[in-house]
Structure formats: structure tokens, C-alpha cells
Short mmCIF file of C-alpha atoms in Angstrom, two decimals:
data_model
loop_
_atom_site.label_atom_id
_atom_site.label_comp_id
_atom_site.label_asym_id
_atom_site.label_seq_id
_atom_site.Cartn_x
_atom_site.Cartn_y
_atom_site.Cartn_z
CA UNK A 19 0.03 -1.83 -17.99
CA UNK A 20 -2.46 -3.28 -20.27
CA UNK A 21 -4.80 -6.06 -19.96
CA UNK A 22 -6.80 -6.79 -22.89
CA UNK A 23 -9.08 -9.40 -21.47
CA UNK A 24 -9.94 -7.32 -17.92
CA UNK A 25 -13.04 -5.91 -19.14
CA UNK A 26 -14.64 -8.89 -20.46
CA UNK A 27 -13.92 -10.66 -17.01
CA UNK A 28 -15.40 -7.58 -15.18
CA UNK A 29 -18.29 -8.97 -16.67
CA UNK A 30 -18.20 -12.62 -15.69
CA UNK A 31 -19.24 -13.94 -12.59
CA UNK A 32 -15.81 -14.63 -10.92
CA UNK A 33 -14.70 -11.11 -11.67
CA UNK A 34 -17.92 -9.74 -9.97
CA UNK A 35 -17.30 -12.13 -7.22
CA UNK A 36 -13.72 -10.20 -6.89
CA UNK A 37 -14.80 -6.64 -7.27
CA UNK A 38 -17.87 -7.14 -5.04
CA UNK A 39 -15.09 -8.17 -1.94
CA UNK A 40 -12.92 -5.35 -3.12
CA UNK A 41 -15.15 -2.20 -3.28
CA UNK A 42 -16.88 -3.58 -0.11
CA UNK A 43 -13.30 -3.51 1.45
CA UNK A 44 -12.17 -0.60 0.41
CA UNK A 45 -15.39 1.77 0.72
CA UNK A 46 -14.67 0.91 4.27
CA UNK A 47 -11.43 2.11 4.28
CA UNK A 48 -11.64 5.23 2.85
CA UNK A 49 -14.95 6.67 3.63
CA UNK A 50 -13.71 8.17 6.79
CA UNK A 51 -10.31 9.35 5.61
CA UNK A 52 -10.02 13.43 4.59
CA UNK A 53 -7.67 15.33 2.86
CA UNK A 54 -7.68 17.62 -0.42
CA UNK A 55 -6.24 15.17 -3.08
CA UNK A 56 -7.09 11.43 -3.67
CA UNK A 57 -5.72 9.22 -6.44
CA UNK A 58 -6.75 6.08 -8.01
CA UNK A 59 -4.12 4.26 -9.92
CA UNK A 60 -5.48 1.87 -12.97
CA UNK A 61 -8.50 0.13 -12.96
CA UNK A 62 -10.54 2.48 -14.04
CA UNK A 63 -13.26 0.82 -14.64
CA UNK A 64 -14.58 1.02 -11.51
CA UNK A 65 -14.72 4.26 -9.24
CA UNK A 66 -13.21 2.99 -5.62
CA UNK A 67 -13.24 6.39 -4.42
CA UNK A 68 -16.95 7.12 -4.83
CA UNK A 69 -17.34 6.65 -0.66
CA UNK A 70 -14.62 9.16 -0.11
CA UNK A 71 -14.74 12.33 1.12
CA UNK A 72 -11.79 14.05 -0.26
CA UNK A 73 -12.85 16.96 -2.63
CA UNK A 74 -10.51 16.35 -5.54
CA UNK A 75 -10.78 12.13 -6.84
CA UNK A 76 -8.64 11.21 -9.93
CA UNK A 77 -8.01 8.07 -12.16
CA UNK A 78 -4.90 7.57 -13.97
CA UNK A 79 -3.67 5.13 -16.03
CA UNK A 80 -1.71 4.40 -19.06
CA UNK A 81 -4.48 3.51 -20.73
CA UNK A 82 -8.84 3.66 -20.45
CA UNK A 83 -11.56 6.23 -19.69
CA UNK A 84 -9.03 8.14 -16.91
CA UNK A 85 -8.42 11.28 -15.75
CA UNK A 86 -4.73 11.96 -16.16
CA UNK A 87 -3.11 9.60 -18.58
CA UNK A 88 0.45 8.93 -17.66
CA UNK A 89 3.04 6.30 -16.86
CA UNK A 90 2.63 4.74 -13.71
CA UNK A 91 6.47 4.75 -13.01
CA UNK A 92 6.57 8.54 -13.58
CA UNK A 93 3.70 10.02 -11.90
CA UNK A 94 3.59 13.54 -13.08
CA UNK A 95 2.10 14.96 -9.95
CA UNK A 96 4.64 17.11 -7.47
CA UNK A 97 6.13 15.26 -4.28
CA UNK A 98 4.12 15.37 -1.12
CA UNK A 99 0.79 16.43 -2.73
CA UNK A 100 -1.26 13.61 -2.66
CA UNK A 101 -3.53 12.39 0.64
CA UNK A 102 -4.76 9.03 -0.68
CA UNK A 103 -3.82 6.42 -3.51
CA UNK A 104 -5.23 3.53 -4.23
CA UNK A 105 -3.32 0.76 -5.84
CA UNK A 106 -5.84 -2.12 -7.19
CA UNK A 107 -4.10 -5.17 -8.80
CA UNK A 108 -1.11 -2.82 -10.69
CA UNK A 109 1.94 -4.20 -9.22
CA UNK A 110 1.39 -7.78 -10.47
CA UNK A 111 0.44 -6.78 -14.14
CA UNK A 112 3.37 -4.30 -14.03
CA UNK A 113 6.82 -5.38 -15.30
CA UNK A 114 8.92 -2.85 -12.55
CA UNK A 115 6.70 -2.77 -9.70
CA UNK A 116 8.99 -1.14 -7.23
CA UNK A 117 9.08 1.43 -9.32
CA UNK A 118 5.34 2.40 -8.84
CA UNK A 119 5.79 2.26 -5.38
CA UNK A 120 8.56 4.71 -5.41
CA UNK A 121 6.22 7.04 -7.22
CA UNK A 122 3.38 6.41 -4.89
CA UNK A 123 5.64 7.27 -1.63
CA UNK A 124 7.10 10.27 -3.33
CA UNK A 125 3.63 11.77 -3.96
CA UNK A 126 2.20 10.95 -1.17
CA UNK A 127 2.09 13.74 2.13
CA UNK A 128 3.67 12.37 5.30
CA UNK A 129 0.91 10.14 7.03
CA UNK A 130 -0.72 9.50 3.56
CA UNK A 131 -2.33 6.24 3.04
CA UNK A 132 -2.10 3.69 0.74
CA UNK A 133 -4.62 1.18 -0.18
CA UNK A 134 -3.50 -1.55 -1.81
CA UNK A 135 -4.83 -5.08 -3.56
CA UNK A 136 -3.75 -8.02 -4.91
CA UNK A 137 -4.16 -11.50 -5.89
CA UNK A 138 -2.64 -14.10 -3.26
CA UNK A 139 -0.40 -16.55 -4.53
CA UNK A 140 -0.58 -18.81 -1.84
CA UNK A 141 -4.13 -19.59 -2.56
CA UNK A 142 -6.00 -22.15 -4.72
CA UNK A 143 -6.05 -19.10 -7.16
CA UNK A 144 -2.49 -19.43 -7.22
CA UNK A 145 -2.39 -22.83 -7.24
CA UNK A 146 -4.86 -22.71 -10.44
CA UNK A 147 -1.81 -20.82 -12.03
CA UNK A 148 0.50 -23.86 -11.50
CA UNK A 149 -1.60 -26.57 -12.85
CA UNK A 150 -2.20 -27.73 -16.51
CA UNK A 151 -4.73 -26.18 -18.74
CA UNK A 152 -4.47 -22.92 -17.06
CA UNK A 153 -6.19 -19.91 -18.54
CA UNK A 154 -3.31 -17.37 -20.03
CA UNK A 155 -5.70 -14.24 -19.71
CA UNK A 156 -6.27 -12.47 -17.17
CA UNK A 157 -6.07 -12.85 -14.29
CA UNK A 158 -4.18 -15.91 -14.57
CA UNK A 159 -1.51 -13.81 -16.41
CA UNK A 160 -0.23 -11.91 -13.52
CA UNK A 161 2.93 -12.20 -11.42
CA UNK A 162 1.17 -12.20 -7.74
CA UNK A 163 2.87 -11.06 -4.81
CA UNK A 164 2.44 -12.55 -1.73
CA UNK A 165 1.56 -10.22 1.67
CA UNK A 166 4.99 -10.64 3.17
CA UNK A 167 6.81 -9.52 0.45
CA UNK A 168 4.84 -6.38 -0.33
CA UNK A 169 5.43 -5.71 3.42
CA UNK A 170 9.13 -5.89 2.80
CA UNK A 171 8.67 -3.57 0.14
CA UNK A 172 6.86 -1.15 1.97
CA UNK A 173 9.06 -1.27 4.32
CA UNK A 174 11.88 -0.25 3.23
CA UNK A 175 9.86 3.01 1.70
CA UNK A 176 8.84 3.74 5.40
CA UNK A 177 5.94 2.85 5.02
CA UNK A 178 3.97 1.10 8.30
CA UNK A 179 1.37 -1.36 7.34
CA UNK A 180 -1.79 -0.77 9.76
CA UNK A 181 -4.69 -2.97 8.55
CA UNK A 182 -4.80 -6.00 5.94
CA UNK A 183 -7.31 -8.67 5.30
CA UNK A 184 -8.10 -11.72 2.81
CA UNK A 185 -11.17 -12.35 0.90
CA UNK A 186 -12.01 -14.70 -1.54
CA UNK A 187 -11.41 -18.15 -0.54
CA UNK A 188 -13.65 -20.05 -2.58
CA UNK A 189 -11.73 -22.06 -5.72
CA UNK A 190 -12.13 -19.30 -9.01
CA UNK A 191 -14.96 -20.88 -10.57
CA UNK A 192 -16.19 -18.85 -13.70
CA UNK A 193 -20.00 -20.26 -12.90
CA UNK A 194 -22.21 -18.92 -10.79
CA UNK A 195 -23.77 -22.01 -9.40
CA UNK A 196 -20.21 -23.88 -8.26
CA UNK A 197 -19.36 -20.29 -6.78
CA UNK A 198 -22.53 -19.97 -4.23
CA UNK A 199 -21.80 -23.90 -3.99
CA UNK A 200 -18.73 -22.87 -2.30
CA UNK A 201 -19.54 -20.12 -0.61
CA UNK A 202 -19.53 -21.26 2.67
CA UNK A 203 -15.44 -21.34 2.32
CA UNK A 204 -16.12 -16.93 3.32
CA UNK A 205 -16.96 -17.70 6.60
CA UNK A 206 -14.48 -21.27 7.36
CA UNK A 207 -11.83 -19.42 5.48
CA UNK A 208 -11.68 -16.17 7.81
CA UNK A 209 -11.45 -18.37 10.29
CA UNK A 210 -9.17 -21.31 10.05
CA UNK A 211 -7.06 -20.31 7.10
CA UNK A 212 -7.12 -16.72 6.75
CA UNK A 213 -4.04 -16.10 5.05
CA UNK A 214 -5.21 -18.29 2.07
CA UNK A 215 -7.60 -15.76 0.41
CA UNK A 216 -7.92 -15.35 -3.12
CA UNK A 217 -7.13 -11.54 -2.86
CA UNK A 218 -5.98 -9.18 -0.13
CA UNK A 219 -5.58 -5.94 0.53
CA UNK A 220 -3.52 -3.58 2.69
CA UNK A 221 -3.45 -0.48 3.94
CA UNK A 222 -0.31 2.12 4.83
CA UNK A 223 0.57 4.59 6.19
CA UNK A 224 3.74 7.09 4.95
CA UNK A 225 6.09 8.16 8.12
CA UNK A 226 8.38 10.32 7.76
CA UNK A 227 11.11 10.64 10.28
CA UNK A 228 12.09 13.41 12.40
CA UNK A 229 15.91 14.54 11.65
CA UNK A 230 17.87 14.72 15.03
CA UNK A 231 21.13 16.85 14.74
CA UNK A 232 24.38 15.19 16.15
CA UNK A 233 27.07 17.78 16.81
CA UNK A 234 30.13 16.82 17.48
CA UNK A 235 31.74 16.34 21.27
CA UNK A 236 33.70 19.85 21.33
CA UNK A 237 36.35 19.49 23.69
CA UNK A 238 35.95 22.55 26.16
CA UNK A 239 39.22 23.54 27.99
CA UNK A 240 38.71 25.65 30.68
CA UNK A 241 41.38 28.70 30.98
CA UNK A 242 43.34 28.00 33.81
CA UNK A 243 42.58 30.87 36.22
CA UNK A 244 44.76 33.09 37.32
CA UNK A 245 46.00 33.37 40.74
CA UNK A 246 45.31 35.96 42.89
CA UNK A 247 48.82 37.93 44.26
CA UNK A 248 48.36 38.04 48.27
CA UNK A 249 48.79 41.68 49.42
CA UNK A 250 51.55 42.05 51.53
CA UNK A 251 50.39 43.70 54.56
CA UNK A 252 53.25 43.73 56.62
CA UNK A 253 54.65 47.13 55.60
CA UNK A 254 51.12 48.69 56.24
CA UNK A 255 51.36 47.63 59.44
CA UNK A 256 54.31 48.76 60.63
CA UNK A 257 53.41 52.30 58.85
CA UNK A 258 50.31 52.13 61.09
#
């Protein structure tokens, strides 16, 4: 995964206006959460585990200032090891998405959570995608995934989705002044079209199912019992 234009739009306005939801979001999240392990997957210019409690907090990434550099699709950490990833904006600047995911639920301990974020496609930061004259850097160069597909997807990894929320709703303005002129779409946007945020992000949980053993119906067949021989007691009679 490599995005040669996501630092300089770190550094504009819209992408502060992003990350400022984000880290709010997500320092929320995980502040409470405890464990030994905690992994942040790309993005690493930003720390989104800084609120967390867990004493070990990596980065990797396939590229960047990171802690373990690796390919996201073969995540050389051992199977159930991990307490907490976070996943911001990887799967839709990754060609084989479902692939990370794979990685992230084998890591990940049973009842480990997953934080994840994305860009909405049903959104007027979608729509910007659609229309003419759109941007080809980032982020317009992503292939978003909407919430209800990433739910499928989760899904069928056992994962159970517990908490999810849209931010964002304001049209992605680069300038400052037609983004606080818009601002008031936070508030009108939570409430009367909430699924229409810019971004979104979702947290899971890992279950693991209990194995139940199904024997087969053995057919018992009783013995038959045998019958007990009456003693004749007519010739101990007549002795008596």
C-alpha cells in the first residue's frame, strides 16, 4: 500500500478535518481496552494508540517511519497473539483487502477487537469521486467500501460488529473557510442522515466458537436375561 500524496494532504485542511474526527473517535475506543499487545496497521503518521493502555503499541506498514515493516497480507506475527488492531483507511487503498482481514482475525486472541475506518461511498465524498474534474490523488484514489459490506466481510470471519458511527458530513472542501461554512452539517447530519458521513468507523469483536462433540446414536441392545429355573419342590415335600 502506498500513497504518495497522503502526507501532503495530512497537511491540508480537509485532511486535518478527517484525522481530527478519527483520533477523537478512536481515542475513545481504545483508551479503556487492556491487553499485552496492540497493533496499528498503516498510517503511520499518526500514533492512534497513544490513549491506550496496552504495554506493547506497534506500527507496521509496508512502507514509512514503522515499527515492523512487512506485508499487510502476511502479517509476520504468530496466530492468537495480538489484543488490539487498528485498521485506518487500508482496505480501500489495498488491491486484496480480504486478505488483510484474514491476517487481522488470525492474529488476533479470541474477543480481540478491531477498530476499523474508512471513507463512505455513499456520501457527497463519494459522490465527488463520480463527478468530472475529480482529483486522482488521494483520497479520491481509493476503492471505498461501504458499512454493509465490510459487515458482510466481517462476518463471515466471525467477527460481531458492536459499535460504528459516521463523521464527516460536510462536502470535502480543501479551504478552511467553506469547511466551518458548513459545519453545521456535524450536528443535522448525526441526526437526519447519519449513514451519509464522509468516514466511518467500526469496531469488532473476534468470537470464537465453542466445539460441541456429536457422537453417534449407539444402538444399545440389552442381553436378554435369562430365566430363572423354578425349583421343583414337590419331591422335598414328600421327603419331609
Amino acid at each position: 500500500m502506498s500513497n504518495p500524496g497522503i502526507d501532503d494532504w495530512l497537511q491540508t485542511q480537509q485532511g486535518r478535518y478527517v484525522m481530527d474526527w478519527e483520533m477523537e473517535r478512536i481515542d475513545t475506543l481504545v483508551v479503556d481496552l487492556f491487553g499485552y499487545n496492540a497493533l496499528q496497521l498503516g498510517l503511520p503518521e499518526l500514533d492512534l494508540l497513544a490513549h491506550n493502555r496496552i504495554p506493547l503499541r506497534q506500527v507496521a506498514g509496508e512502507t514509512g517511519k514503522v515499527d515492523v515493516v512487512c506485508d499487510l497480507r502476511e502479517l509476520p506475527f504468530a496466530a492468537n497473539s495480538i489484543d488490539l488492531v487498528v485498521l485506518p483507511h487500508v482496505l480501500e487503498f489495498h488491491d486484496n483487502p480480504h486478505q488483510i482481514l484474514r491476517e487481522v482475525e488470525r492474529i488476533l486472541i479470541p474477543d480481540g477487537q478491531l477498530v476499523v475506518t474508512g471513507f463512505n461511498p455513499l456520501s457527497l465524498w463519494g459522490l465527488r469521486r463520480r463527478l468530472p474534474n475529480c482529483p486522482t490523488g488521494f483520497p479520491c484514489n481509493g476503492s471505498y467500501i461501504s458499512v454493509l459490506r465490510l459487515k458482510d466481510w466481517l462476518q463471515l470471519l466471525s467477527f460481531e460488529v458492536d459499535r460504528g458511527s459516521f463523521g464527516c458530513y460536510a462536502p470535502p472542501f480543501r479551504e478552511t473557510r467553506w469547511l466551518k461554512r458548513f459545519h453545521f452539517m456535524e450536528a443535522a447530519g448525526d441526526r437526519w442522515w447519519s449513514f451519509a458521513g464522509g468516514v466511518y468507523m467500526l469496531r469488532a469483536v473476534k468470537r470464537v466458537r465453542g466445539m460441541r462433540l456429536i457422537l453417534p446414536p449407539w444402538e444399545q441392545s440389552n442381553a436378554p436375561h435369562k430365566a430363572l429355573t423354578p425349583i421343583a419342590q414337590k419331591g422335598i415335600q414328600d421327603r419331609g
